[in-house]
CSV table of C-alpha atoms in Angstrom, one decimal:
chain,number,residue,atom,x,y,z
U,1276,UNK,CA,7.0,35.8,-34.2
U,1277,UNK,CA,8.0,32.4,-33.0
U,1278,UNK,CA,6.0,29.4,-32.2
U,1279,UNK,CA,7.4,27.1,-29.4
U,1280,UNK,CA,4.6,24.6,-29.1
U,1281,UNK,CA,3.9,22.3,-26.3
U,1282,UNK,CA,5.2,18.6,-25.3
U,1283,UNK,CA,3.4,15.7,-23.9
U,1284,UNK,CA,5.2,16.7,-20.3
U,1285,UNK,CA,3.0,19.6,-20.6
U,1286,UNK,CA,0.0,17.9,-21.2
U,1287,UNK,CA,0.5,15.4,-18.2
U,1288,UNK,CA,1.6,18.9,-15.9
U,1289,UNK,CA,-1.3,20.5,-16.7
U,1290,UNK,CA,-3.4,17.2,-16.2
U,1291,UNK,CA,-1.8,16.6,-12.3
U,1292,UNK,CA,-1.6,19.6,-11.7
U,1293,UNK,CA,-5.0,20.0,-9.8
U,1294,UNK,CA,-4.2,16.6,-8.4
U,1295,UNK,CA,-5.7,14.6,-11.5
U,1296,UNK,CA,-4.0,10.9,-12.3
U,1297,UNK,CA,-0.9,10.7,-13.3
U,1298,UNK,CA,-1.2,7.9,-15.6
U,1299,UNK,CA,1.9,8.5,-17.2
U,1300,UNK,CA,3.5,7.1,-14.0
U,1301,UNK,CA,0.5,4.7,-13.1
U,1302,UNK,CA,-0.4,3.0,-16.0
U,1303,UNK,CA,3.5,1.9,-16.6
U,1304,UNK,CA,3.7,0.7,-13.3
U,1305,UNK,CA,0.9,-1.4,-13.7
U,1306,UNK,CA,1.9,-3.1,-16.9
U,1307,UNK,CA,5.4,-3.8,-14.9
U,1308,UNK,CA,3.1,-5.3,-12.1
U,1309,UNK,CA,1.1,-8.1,-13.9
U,1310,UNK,CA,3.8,-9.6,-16.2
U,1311,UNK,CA,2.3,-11.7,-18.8
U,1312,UNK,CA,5.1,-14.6,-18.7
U,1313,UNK,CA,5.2,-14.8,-15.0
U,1314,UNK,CA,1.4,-14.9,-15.0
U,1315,UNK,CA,1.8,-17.9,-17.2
U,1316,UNK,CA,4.1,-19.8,-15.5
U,1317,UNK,CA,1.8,-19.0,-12.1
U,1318,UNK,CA,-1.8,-20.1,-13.8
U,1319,UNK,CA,0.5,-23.4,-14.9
U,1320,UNK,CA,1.4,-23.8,-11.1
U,1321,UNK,CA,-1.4,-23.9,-9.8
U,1322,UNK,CA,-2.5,-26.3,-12.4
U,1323,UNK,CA,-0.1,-28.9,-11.2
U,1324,UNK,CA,-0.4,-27.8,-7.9
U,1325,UNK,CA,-4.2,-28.7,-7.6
U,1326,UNK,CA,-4.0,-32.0,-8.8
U,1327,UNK,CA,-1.8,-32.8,-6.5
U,1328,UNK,CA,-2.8,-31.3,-3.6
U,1329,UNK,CA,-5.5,-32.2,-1.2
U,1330,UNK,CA,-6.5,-29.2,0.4
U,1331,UNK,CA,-5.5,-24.9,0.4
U,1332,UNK,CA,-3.1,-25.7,2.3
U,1333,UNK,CA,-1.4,-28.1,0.6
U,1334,UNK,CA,-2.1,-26.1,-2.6
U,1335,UNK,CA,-0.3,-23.0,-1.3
U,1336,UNK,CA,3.3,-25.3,-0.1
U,1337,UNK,CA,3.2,-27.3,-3.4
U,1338,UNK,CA,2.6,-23.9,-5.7
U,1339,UNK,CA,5.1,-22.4,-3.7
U,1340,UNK,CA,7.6,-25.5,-4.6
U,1341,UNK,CA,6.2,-25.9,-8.3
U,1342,UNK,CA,7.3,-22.2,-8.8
U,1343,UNK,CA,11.3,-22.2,-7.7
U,1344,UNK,CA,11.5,-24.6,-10.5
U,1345,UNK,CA,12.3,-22.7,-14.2
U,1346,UNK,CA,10.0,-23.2,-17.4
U,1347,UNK,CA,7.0,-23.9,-15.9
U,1348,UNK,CA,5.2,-22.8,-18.4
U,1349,UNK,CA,7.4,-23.7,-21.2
U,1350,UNK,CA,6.3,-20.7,-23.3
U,1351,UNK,CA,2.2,-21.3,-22.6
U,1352,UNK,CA,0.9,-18.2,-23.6
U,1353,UNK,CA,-1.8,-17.1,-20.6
U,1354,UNK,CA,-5.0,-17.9,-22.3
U,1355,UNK,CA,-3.5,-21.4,-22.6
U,1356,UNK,CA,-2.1,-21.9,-19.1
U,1357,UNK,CA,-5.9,-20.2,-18.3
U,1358,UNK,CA,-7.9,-23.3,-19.6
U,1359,UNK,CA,-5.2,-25.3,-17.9
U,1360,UNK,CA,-6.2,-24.3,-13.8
U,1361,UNK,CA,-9.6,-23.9,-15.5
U,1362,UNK,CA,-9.9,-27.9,-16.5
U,1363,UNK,CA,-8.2,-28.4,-13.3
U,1364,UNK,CA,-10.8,-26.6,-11.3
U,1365,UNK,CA,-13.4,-28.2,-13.2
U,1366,UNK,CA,-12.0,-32.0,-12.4
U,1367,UNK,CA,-11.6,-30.7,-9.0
U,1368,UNK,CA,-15.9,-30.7,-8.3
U,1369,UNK,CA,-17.6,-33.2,-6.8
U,1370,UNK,CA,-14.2,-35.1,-6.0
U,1371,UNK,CA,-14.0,-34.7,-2.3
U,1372,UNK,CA,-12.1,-31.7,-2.0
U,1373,UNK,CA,-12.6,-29.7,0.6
U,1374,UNK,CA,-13.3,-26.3,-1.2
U,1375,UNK,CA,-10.0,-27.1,-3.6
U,1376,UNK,CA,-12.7,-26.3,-6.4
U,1377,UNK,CA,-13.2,-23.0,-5.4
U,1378,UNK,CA,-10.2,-22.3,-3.9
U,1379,UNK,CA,-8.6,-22.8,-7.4
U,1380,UNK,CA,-11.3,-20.9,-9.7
U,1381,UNK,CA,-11.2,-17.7,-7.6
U,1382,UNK,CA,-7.6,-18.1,-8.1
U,1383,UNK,CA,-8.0,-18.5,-12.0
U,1384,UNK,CA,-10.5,-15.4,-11.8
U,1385,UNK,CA,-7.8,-13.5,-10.3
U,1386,UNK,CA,-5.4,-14.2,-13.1
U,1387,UNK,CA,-7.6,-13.5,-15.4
U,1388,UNK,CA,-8.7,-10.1,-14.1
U,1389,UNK,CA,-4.9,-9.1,-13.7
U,1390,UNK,CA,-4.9,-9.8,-17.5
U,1391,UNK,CA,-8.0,-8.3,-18.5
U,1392,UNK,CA,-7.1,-5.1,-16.8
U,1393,UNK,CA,-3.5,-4.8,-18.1
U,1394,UNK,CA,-4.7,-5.1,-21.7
U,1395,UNK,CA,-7.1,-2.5,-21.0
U,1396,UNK,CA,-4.6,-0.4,-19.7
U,1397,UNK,CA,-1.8,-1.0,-21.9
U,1398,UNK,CA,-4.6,-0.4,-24.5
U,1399,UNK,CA,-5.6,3.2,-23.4
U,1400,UNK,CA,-1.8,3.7,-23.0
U,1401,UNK,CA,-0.5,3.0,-26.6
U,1402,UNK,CA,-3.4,2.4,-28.8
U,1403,UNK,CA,-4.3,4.5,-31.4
U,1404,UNK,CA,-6.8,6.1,-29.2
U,1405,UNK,CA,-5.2,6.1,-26.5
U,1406,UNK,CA,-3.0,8.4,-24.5
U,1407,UNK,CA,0.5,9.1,-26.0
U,1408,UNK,CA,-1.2,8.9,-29.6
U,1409,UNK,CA,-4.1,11.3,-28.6
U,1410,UNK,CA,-1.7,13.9,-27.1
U,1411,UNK,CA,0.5,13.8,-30.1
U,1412,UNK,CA,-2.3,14.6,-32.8
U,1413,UNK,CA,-3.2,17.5,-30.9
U,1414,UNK,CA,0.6,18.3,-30.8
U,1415,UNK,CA,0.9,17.9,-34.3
U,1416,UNK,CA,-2.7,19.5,-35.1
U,1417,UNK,CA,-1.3,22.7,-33.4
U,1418,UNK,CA,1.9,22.6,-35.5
U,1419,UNK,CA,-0.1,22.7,-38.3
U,1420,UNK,CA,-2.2,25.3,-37.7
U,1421,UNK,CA,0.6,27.0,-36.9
U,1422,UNK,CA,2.2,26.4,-40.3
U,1423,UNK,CA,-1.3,27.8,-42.0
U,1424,UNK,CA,-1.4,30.7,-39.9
U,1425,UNK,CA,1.9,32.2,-41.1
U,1426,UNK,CA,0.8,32.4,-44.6
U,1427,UNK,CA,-1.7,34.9,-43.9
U,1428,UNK,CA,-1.4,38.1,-44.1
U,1429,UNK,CA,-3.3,39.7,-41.6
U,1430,UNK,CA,-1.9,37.0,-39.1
U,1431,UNK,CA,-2.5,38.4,-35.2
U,1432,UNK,CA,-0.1,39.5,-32.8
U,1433,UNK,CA,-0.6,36.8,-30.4
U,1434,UNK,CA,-1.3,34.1,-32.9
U,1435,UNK,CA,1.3,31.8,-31.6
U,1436,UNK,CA,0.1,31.8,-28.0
U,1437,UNK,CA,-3.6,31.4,-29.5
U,1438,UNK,CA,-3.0,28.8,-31.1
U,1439,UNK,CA,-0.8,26.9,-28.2
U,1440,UNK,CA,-3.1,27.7,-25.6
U,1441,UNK,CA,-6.0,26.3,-27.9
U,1442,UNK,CA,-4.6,23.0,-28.6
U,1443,UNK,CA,-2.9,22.5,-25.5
U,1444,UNK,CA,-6.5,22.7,-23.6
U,1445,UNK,CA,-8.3,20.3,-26.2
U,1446,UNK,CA,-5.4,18.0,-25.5
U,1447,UNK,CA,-5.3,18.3,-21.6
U,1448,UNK,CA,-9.3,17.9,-22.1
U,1449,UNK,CA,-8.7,14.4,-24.0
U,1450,UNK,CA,-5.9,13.4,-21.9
U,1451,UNK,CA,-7.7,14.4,-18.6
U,1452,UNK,CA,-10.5,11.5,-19.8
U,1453,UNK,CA,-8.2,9.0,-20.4
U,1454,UNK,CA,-6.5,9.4,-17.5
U,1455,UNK,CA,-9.4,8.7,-15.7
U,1456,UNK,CA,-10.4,5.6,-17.6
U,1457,UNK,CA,-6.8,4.4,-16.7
U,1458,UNK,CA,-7.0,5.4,-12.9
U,1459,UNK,CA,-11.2,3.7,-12.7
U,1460,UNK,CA,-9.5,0.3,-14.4
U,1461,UNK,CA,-6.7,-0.2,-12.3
U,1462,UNK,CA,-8.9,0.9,-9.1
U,1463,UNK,CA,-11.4,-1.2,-10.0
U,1464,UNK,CA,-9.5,-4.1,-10.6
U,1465,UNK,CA,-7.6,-3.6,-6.9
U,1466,UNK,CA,-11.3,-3.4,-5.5
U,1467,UNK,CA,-12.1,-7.0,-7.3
U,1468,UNK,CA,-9.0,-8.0,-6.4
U,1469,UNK,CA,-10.2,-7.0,-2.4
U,1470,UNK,CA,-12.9,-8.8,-2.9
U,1471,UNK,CA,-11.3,-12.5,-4.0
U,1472,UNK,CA,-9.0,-11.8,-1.2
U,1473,UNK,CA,-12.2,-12.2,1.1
U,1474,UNK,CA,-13.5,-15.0,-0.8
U,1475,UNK,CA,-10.2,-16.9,-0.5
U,1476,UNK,CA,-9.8,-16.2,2.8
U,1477,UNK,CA,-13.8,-17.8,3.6
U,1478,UNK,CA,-12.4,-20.8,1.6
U,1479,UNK,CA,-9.3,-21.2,3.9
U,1480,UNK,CA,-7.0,-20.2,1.4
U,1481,UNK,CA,-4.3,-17.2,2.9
U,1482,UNK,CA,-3.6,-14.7,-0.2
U,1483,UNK,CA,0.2,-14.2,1.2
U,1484,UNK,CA,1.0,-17.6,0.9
U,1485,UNK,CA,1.9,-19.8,-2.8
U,1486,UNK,CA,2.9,-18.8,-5.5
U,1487,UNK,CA,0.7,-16.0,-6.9
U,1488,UNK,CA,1.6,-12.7,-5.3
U,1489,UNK,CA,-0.7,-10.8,-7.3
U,1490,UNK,CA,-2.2,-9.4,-3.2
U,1491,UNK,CA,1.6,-8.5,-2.2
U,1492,UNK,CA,2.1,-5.6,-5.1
U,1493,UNK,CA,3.1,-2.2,-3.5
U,1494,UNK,CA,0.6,-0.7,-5.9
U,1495,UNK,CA,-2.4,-2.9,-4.3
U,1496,UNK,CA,-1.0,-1.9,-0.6
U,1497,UNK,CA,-0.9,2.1,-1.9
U,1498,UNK,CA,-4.5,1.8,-3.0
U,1499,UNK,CA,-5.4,-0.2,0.4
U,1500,UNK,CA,-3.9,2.4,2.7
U,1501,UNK,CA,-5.1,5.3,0.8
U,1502,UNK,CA,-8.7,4.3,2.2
U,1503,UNK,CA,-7.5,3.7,5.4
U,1504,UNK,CA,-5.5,7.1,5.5
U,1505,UNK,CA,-8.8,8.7,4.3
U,1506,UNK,CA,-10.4,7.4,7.2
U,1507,UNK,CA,-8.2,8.2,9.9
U,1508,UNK,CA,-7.9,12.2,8.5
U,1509,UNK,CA,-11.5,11.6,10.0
U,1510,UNK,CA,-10.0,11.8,13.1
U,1511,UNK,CA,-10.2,15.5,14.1
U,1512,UNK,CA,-13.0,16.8,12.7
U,1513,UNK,CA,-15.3,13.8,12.2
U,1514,UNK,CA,-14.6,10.7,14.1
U,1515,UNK,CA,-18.2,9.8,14.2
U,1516,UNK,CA,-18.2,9.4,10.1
U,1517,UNK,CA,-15.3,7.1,10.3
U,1518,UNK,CA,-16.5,3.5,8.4
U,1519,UNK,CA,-14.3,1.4,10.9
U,1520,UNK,CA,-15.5,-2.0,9.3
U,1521,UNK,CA,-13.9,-0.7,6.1
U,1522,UNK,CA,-11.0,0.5,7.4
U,1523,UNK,CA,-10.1,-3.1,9.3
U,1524,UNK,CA,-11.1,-4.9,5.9
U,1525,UNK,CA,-8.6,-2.5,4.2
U,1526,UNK,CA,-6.3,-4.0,6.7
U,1527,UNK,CA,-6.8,-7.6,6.1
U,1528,UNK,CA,-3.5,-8.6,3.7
U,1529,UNK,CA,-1.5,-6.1,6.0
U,1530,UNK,CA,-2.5,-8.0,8.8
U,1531,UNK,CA,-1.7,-11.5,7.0
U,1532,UNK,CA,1.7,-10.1,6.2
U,1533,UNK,CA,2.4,-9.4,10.1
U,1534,UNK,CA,1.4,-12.9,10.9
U,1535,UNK,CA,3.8,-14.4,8.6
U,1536,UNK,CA,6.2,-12.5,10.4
U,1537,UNK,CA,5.5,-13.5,13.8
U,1538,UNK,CA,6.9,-17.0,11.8
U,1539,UNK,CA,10.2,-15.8,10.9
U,1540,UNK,CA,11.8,-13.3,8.3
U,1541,UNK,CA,9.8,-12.0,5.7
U,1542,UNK,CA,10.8,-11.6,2.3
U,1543,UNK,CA,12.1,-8.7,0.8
U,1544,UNK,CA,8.5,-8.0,-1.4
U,1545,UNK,CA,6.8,-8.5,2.0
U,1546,UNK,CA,8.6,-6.2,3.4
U,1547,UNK,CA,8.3,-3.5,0.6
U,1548,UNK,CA,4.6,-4.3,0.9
U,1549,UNK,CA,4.5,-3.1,4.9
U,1550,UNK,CA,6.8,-0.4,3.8
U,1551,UNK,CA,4.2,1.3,0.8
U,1552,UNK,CA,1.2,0.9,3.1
U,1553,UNK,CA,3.0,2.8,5.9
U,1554,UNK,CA,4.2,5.4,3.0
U,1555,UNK,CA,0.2,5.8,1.7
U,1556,UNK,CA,-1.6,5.6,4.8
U,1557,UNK,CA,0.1,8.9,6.0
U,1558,UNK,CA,3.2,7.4,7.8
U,1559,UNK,CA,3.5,9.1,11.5
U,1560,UNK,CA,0.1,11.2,10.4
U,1561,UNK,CA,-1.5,8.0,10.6
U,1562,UNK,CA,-0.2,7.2,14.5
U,1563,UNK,CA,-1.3,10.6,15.3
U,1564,UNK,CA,-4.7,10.1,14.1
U,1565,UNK,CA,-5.0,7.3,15.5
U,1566,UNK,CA,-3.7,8.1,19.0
U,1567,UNK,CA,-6.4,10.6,18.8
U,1568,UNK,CA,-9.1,7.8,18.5
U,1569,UNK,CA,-8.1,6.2,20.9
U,1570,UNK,CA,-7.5,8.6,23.4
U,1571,UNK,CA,-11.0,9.7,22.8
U,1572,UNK,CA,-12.3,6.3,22.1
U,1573,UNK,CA,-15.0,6.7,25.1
U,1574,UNK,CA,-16.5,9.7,23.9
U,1575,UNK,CA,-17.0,8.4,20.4
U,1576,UNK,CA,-20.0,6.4,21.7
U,1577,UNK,CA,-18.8,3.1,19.5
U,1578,UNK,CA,-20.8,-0.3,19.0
U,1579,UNK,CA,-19.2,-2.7,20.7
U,1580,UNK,CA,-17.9,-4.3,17.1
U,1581,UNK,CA,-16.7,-0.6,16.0
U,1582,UNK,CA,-14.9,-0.8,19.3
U,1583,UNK,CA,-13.2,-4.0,18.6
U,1584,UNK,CA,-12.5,-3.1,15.2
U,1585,UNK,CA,-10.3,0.4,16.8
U,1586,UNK,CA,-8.2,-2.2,18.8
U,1587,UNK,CA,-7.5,-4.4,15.9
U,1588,UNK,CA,-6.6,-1.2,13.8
U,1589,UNK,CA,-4.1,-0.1,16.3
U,1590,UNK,CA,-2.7,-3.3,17.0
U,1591,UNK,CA,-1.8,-3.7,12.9
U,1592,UNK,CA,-0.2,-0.4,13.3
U,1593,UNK,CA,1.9,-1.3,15.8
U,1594,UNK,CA,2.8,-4.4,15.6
U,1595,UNK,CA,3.2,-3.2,11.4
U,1596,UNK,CA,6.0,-0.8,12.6
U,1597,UNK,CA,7.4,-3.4,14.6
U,1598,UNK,CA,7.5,-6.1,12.1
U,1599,UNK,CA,8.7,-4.1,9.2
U,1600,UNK,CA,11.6,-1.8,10.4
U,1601,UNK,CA,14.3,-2.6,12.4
U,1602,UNK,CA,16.4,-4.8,9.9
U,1603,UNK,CA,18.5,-4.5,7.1
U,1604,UNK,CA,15.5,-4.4,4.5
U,1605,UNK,CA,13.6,-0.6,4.0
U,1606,UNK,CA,14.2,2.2,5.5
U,1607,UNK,CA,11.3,3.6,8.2
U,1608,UNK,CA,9.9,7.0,6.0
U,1609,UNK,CA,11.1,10.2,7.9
U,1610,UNK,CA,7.7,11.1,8.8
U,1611,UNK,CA,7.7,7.7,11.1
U,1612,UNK,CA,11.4,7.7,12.4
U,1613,UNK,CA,10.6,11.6,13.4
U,1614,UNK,CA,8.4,10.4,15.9
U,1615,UNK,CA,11.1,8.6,17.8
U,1616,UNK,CA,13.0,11.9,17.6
U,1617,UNK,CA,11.6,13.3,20.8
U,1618,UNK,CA,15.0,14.4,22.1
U,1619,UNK,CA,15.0,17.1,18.8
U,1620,UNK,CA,11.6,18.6,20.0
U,1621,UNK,CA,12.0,19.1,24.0
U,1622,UNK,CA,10.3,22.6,23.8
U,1623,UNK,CA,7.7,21.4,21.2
U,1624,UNK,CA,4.2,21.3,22.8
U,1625,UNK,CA,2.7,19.9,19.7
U,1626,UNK,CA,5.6,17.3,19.9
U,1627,UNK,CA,4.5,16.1,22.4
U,1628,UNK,CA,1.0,15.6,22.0
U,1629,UNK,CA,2.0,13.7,18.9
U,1630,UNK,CA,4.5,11.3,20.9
U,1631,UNK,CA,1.6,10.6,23.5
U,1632,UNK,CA,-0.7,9.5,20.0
U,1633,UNK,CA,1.9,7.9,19.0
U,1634,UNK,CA,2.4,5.7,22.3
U,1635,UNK,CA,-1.3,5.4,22.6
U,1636,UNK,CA,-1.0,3.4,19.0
U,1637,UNK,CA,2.1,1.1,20.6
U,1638,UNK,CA,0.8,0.4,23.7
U,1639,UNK,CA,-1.3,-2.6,21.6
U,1640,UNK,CA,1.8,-3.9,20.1
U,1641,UNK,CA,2.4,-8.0,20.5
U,1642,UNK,CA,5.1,-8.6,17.9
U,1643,UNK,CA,8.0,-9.0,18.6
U,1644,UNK,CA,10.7,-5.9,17.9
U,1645,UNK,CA,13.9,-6.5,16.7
U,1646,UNK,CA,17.4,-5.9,18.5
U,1647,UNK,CA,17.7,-2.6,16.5
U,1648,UNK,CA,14.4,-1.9,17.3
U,1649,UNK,CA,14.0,-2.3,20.6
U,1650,UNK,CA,17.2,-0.4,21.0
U,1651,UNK,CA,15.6,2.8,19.6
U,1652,UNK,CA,12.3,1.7,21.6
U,1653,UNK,CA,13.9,2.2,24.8
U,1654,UNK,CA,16.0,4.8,24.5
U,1655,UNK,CA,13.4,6.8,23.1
U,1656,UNK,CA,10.7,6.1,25.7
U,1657,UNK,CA,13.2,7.2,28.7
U,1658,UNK,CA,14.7,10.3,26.7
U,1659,UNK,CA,10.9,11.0,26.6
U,1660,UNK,CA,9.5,10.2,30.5
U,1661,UNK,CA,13.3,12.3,31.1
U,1662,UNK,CA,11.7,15.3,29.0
U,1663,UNK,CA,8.2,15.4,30.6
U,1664,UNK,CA,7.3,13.2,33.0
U,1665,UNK,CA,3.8,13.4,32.8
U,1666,UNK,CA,3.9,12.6,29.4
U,1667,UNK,CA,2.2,9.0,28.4
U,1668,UNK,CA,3.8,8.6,25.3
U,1669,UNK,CA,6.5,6.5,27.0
U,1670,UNK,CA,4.2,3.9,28.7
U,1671,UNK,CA,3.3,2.6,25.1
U,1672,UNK,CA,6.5,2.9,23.4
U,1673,UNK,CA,7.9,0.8,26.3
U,1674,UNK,CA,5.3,-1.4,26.0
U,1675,UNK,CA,6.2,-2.0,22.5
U,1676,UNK,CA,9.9,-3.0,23.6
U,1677,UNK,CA,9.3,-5.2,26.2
U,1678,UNK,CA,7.2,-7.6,23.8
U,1679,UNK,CA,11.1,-8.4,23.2
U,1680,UNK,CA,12.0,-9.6,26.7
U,1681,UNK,CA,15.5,-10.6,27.0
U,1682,UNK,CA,16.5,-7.5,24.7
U,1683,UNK,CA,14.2,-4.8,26.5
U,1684,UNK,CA,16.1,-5.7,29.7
U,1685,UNK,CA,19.2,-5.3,28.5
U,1686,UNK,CA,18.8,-2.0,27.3
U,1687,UNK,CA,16.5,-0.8,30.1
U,1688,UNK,CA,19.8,-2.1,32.3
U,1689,UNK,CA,22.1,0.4,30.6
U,1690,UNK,CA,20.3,3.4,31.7
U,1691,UNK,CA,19.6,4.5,35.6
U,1692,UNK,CA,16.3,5.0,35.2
U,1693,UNK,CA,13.6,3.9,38.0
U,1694,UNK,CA,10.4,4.1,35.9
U,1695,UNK,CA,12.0,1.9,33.1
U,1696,UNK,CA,13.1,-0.4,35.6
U,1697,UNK,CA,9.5,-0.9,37.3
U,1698,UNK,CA,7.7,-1.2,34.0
U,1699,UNK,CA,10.4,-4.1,33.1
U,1700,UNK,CA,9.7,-5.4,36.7
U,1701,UNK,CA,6.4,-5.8,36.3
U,1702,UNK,CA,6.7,-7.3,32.6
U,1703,UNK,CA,8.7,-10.3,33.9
């Protein structure tokens, strides 16, 4: 009789397998996200940068400048460069400031949290109650029962598999709960983090701008859109359940992002940052859901706020797509670019439906679309009014294209197409 054991792979497996964390793959992640040095150098920043600096404003260019330059910090370990911004903030109050005081401890409290949380992590991670050690006592617990088991004599038939099957559980149990405690930290902390992104925001202070990008991590836009994906799978069945206040707060740094854009190029985390949220909020899932609201947004019976709050919701998804595909940065997720496809799906009913969702969504679009994006605007709203021409899908995803003018009527001019040309008529 042989026994073959189990490994730690098996543990985490059998952990996600019903859809538990996988904080294996998490709780790395994280530790990569809040790096102890940089956080340093950062709290140090914004040090210097609120002495000198008169207002957020200010605070936000002179970080932003403080930062490009190396050894900031000089070695400070955090706790240090901590009571650095925290002396600062304090010889901030009561000197004419205009909110610089709080403006700089919510900033301090946000550092700190990152901290907090990654040594809580990295402690239920590799401590000696934590994760990897827990799951390899029970692995070695099981190897030695099996080694006691063999010198009997009366050993049963299936004693191997008993014994695997036995420890494996206790040690899916154990891993199972710190799992959780990993996955509750790290939500918890990108909840917090929500909510100093809200008080910042009251004290004038925009959380995509300076130095600390703590509010730009994919991981914070994966945990942001996951609520707002869970909302719109509302859509079908219970739109009337749908918390749209929530959904447009879950929106906020998305919606920051997109107005930096409207200023010029973004930079390559910001785009990654548009990119995750589209990939967690249930990429072209979420333009069909939301096509669905608003095409029955009058029958939903919505406060006048709530209605507000669809538009705005919308117009970040459009103008989202807009800003953050179309360049030589991230790819659009296939689920997303397959809704441009409409010329694979002529005979598709259900297509269809989708594409008219998805125009629905881009008829609020006010960014402006890039050449390469515009291109595939266009030709996909005329292969689509070619298709069906009944089909509203086209209005909006022209809509979307002519937000870029000059473009828009150069591609509209390459096709013969009389409803193309009347929209871009009337657009000028």
């Amino acid at each position: 009789m042989e026994y073959k054991g189990f490994t730690e792979e098996d543990v985490r497996a059998a952990v996600t397998a019903d859809g538990g964390p996988d904080a294996w793959k998490t709780g790395p992640a994280f530790l990569r996200e809040i790096d102890p040095d940089e956080m340093s150098d950062t709290a140090v920043v914004y040090a210097r940068a609120g002495a000198e600096s008169v207002n957020s404003l200010q605070l936000a260019e002179r970080s932003e400048e403080l930062s490009e330059k190396s050894g900031t910090a000089d070695g400070v370990p955090f706790t240090d460069a901590e009571e650095r911004l925290a002396e600062t903030a304090r010889g901030l109050q009561g000197k004419g400031a205009d909110g610089m005081y709080e403006v700089v401890d919510t900033l301090r409290l946000a550092m700190a949290d990152a901290m907090d949380t990654r040594g809580a992590v990295a402690d239920r991670l590799s401590a000696p109650d934590g994760l990897h050690a827990t799951v390899r006592r029970h692995i070695a617990a099981a190897e030695t029962a099996w080694e006691f088991a063999i010198c009997q004599v009366d050993m049963p038939d299936d004693a191997a598999e008993t014994i695997r099957e036995q420890h494996l559980r206790a040690a899916v149990r154990d891993a199972r709960v710190i799992a959780g405690d990993i996955a509750d930290a790290i939500d918890g902390y990108r909840t917090r983090l929500v909510g100093h992104a809200g008080e910042l925001a009251a004290q004038g202070y925009d959380v995509t701008d300076g130095a600390l990008d703590l509010w730009l991590a994919p991981g914070n836009a994966a945990f942001l859109a996951e609520g707002v994906r869970l909302e719109l799978e509302k859509a079908e069945d219970n739109p009337e359940d749908i918390d749209w206040d929530f959904a447009l707060r879950n929106l906020e740094p998305f919606l920051a992002v997109i107005a930096r854009g409207r200023g010029g190029d973004l930079t390559l985390d910001e785009y990654r940052y548009l990119d995750a949220f589209f990939e967690n909020a249930g990429g072209g899932d979420a333009y069909v859901n939301l096509g669905r609201l608003l095409q029955e947004r009058d029958d939903l019976d919505l406060s006048a706020a709530d209605n507000d709050r669809l538009s705005g919701i919308a117009g970040a998804f459009a103008d989202g797509m807009l800003t953050a595909y179309g360049h030589d940065t991230v790819r659009m997720p296939d689920s997303m670019a397959h809704l441009f496809k409409v010329y694979q799906w002529r005979e598709s009913g259900s297509a269809w439906h989708d594409f008219e969702k998805f125009g629905e969504v881009m008829g609020y679009a006010s960014a402006t679309p890039t050449r390469r994006m515009v291109e595939d605007l266009v030709s996909t709203a005329i292969v689509g009014i070619r298709s069906q021409h009944g089909n509203t899908g086209s209005d909006g995803v022209l809509h979307a294209a002519l937000q870029n003018l000059p473009v828009a009527a150069e591609e509209i001019g390459r096709y013969d197409n009389y409803w193309a040309d009347k929209r871009l008529e009337a657009a000028r």
